[in-house]
mmCIF file of C-alpha atoms in Angstrom:
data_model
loop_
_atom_site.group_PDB
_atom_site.id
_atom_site.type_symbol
_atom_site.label_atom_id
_atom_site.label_comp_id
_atom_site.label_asym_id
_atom_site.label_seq_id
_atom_site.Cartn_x
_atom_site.Cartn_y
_atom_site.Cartn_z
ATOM 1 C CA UNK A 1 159.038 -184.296 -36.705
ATOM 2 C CA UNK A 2 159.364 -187.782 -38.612
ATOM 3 C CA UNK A 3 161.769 -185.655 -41.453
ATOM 4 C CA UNK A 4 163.760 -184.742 -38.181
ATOM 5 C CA UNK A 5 163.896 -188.519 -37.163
ATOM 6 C CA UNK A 6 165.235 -189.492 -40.372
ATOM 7 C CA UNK A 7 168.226 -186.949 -40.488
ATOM 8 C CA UNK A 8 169.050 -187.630 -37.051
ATOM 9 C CA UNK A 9 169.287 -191.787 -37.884
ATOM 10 C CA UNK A 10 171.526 -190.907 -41.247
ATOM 11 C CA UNK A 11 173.759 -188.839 -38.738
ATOM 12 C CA UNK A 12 173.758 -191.898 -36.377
ATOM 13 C CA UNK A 13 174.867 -194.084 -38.940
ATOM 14 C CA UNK A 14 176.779 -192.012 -40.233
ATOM 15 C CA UNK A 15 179.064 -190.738 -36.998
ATOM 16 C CA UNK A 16 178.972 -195.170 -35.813
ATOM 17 C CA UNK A 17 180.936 -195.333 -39.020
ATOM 18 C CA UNK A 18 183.844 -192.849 -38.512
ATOM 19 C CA UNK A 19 186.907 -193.478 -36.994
ATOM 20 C CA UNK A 20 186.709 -191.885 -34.218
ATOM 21 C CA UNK A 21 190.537 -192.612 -32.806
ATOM 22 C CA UNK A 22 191.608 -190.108 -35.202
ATOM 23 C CA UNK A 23 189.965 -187.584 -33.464
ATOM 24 C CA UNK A 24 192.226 -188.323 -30.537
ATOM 25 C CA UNK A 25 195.568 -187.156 -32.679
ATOM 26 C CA UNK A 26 197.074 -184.492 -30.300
ATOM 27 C CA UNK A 27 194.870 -185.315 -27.419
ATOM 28 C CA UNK A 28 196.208 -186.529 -23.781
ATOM 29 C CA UNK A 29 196.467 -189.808 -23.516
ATOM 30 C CA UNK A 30 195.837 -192.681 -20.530
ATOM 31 C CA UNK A 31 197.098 -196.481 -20.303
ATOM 32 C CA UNK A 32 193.838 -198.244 -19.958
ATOM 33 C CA UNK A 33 195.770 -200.788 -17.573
ATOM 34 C CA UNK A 34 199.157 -201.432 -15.963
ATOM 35 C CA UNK A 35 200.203 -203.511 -18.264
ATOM 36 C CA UNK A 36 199.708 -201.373 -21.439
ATOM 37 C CA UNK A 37 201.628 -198.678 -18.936
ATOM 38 C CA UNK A 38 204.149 -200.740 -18.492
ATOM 39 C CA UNK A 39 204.542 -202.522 -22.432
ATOM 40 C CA UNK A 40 204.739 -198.990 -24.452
ATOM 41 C CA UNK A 41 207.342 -198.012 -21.021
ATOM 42 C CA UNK A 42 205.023 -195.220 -19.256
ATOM 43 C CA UNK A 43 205.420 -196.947 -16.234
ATOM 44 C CA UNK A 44 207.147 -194.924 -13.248
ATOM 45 C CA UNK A 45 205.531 -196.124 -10.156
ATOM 46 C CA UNK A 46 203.698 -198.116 -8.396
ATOM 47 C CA UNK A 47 201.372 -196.665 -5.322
ATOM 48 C CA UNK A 48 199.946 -198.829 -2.176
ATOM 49 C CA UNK A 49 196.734 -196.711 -0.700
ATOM 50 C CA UNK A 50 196.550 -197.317 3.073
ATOM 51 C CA UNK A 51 192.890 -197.587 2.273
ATOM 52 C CA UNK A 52 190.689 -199.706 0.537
ATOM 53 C CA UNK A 53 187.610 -199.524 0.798
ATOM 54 C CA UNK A 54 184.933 -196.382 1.611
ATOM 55 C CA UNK A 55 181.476 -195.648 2.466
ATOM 56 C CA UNK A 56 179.694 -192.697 0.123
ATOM 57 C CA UNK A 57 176.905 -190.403 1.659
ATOM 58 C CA UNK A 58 174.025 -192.776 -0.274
ATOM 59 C CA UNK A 59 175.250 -195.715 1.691
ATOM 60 C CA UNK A 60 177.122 -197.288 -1.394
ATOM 61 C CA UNK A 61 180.744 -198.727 -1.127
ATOM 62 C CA UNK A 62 183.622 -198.214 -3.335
ATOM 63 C CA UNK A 63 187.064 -199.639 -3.314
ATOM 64 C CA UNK A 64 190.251 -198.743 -4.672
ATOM 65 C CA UNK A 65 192.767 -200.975 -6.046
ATOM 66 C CA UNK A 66 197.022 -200.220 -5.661
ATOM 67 C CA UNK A 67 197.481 -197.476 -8.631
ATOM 68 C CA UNK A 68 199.989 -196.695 -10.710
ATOM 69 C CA UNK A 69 201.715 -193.639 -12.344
ATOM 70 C CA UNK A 70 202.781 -193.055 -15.484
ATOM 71 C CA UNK A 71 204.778 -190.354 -17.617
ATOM 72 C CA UNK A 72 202.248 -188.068 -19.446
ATOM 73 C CA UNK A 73 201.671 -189.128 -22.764
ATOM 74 C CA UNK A 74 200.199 -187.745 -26.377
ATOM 75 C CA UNK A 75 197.775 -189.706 -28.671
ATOM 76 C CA UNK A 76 200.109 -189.555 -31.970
ATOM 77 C CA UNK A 77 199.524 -191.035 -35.597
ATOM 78 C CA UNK A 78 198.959 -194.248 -36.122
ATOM 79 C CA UNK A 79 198.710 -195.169 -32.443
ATOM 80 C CA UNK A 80 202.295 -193.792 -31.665
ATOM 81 C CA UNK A 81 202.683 -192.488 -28.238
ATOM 82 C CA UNK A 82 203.939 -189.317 -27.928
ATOM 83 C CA UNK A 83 205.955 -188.449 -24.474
ATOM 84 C CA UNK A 84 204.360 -184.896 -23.562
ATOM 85 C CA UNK A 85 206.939 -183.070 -21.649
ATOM 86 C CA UNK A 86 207.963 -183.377 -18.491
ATOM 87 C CA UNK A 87 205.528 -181.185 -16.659
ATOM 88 C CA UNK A 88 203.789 -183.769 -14.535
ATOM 89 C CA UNK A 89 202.313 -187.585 -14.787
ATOM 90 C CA UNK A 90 199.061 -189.629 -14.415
ATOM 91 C CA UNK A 91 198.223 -191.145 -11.659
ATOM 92 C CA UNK A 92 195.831 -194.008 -12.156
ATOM 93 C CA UNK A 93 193.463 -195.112 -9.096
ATOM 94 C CA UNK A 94 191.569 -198.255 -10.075
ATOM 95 C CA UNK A 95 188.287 -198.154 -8.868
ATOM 96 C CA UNK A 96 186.795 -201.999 -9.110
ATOM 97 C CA UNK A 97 183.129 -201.370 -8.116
ATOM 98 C CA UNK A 98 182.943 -198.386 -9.641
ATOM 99 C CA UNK A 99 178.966 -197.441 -10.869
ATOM 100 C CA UNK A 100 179.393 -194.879 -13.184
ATOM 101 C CA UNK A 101 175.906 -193.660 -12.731
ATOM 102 C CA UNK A 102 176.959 -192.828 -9.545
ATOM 103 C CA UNK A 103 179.011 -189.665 -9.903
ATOM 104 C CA UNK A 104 178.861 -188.474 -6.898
ATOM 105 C CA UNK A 105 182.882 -188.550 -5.452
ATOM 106 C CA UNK A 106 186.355 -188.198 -7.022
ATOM 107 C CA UNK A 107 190.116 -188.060 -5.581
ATOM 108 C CA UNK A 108 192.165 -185.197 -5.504
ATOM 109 C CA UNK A 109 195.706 -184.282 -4.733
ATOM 110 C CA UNK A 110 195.815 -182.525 -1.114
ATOM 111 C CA UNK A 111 198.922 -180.664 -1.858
ATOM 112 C CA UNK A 112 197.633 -178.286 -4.550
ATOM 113 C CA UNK A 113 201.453 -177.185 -5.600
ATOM 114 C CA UNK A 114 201.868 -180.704 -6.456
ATOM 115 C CA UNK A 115 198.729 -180.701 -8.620
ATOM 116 C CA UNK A 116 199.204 -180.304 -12.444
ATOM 117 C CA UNK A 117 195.411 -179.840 -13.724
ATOM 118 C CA UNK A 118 192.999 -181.187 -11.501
ATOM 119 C CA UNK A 119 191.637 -184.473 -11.971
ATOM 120 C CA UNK A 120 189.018 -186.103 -14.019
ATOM 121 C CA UNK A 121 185.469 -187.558 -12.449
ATOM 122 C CA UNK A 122 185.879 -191.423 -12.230
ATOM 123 C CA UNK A 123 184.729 -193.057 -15.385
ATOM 124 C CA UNK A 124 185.486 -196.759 -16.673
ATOM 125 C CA UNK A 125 186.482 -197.974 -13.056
ATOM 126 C CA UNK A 126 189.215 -195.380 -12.734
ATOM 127 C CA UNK A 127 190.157 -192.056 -11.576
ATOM 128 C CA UNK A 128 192.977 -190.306 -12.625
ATOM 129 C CA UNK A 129 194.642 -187.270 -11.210
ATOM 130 C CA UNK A 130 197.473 -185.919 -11.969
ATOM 131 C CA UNK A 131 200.763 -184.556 -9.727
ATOM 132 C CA UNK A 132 203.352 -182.753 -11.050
ATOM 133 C CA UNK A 133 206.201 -185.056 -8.939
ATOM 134 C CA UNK A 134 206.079 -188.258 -7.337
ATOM 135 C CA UNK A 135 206.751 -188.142 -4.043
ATOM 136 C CA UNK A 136 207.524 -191.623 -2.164
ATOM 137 C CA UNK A 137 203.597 -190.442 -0.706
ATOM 138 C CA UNK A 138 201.156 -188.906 -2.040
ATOM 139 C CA UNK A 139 197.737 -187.638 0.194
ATOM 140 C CA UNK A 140 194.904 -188.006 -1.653
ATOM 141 C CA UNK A 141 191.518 -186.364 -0.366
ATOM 142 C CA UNK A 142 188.378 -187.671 -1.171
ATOM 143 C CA UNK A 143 185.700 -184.932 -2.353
ATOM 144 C CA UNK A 144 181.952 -186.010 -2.265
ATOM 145 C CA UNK A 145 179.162 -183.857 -3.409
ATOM 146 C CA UNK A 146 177.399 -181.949 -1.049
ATOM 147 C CA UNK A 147 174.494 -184.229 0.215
ATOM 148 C CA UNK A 148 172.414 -180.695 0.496
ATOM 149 C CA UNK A 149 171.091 -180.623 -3.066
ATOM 150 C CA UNK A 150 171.285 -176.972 -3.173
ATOM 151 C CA UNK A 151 175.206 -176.780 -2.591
ATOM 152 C CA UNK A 152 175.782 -180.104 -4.852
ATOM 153 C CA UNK A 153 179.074 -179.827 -6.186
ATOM 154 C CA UNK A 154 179.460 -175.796 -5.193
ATOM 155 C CA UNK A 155 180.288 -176.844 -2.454
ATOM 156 C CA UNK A 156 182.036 -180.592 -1.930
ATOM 157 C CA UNK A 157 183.005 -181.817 1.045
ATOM 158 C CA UNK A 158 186.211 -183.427 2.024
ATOM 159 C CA UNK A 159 185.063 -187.046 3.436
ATOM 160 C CA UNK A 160 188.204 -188.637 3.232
ATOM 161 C CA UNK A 161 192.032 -188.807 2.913
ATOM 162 C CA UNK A 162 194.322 -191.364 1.404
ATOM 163 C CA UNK A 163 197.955 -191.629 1.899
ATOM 164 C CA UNK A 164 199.886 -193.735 -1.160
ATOM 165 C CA UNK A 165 202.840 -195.180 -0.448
ATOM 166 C CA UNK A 166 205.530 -196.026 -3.598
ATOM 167 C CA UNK A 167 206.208 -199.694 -3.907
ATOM 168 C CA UNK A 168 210.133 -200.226 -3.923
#
């Protein structure tokens, strides 16, 4: 067992040493704010919720901030950005008080047609989905896990919708 220990430290070390932003060559990529969106020209839009703030099933709140969508984009070399195509954007929902420990809701689009692959959980006070157009609104639904621990996620339920509005 303490042989084990060792190997697994020297991989540790070993892994915290790598460069790990090289393994992101050819991978999707997401502005981490609107203003890295908008300085490497992603930018497309700008989205006002008509919602701000919601209560989860454990009592907790969340908010939402005004989001933003950008043109989908490709980790390149040496930190180039790629353009990806034209077959849809990223749509980024701030989420200010997000606890990531706390993964128990995320956004979708309600128009499915108008969905290009789903959307990610939120992580690092964000969710991002991601529509193949951008209307001048978008519904959003909010999903939450299924408070009946047997469904869970097998079985979400719709809790909320969310209509953004494009900022002229």
């Amino acid at each position: 067992m303490i042989r084990n220990s060792g190997i697994y430290l020297v991989l540790i070390i070993l892994l915290s040493h790598c460069n790990l932003d090289d393994k992101q060559i050819g991978t999707f990529g997401v502005s981490q704010d609107l203003q890295s969106s908008r300085s490497n020209h992603l930018l497309r839009a700008r989205y006002l919720p008509d919602k701000f703030q919601f209560r989860l099933f454990d009592s907790s709140v969340i908010l939402i901030d005004t989001a933003w969508a950008e043109t989908e984009w490709i980790h390149g070399e040496n930190g180039k950005i790629n353009i990806a195509g034209d077959s849809g954007y990223n749509m980024i929902i701030p989420i200010p008080t997000m606890n990531d420990a706390k993964f128990n809701f995320e956004f979708e689009m309600a128009d499915r047609t108008n969905d290009s692959f789903g959307g990610e959980g939120p992580s690092r006070n964000r969710q991002v989905i991601y529509p193949r157009k951008l209307n001048d609104k978008l519904k959003i639904v909010m999903v939450q896990i299924n408070p009946d621990t047997s469904l869970g996620w097998t079985r979400p339920l719709v809790t909320d919708t969310i209509i953004f509005t494009k900022i002229k």
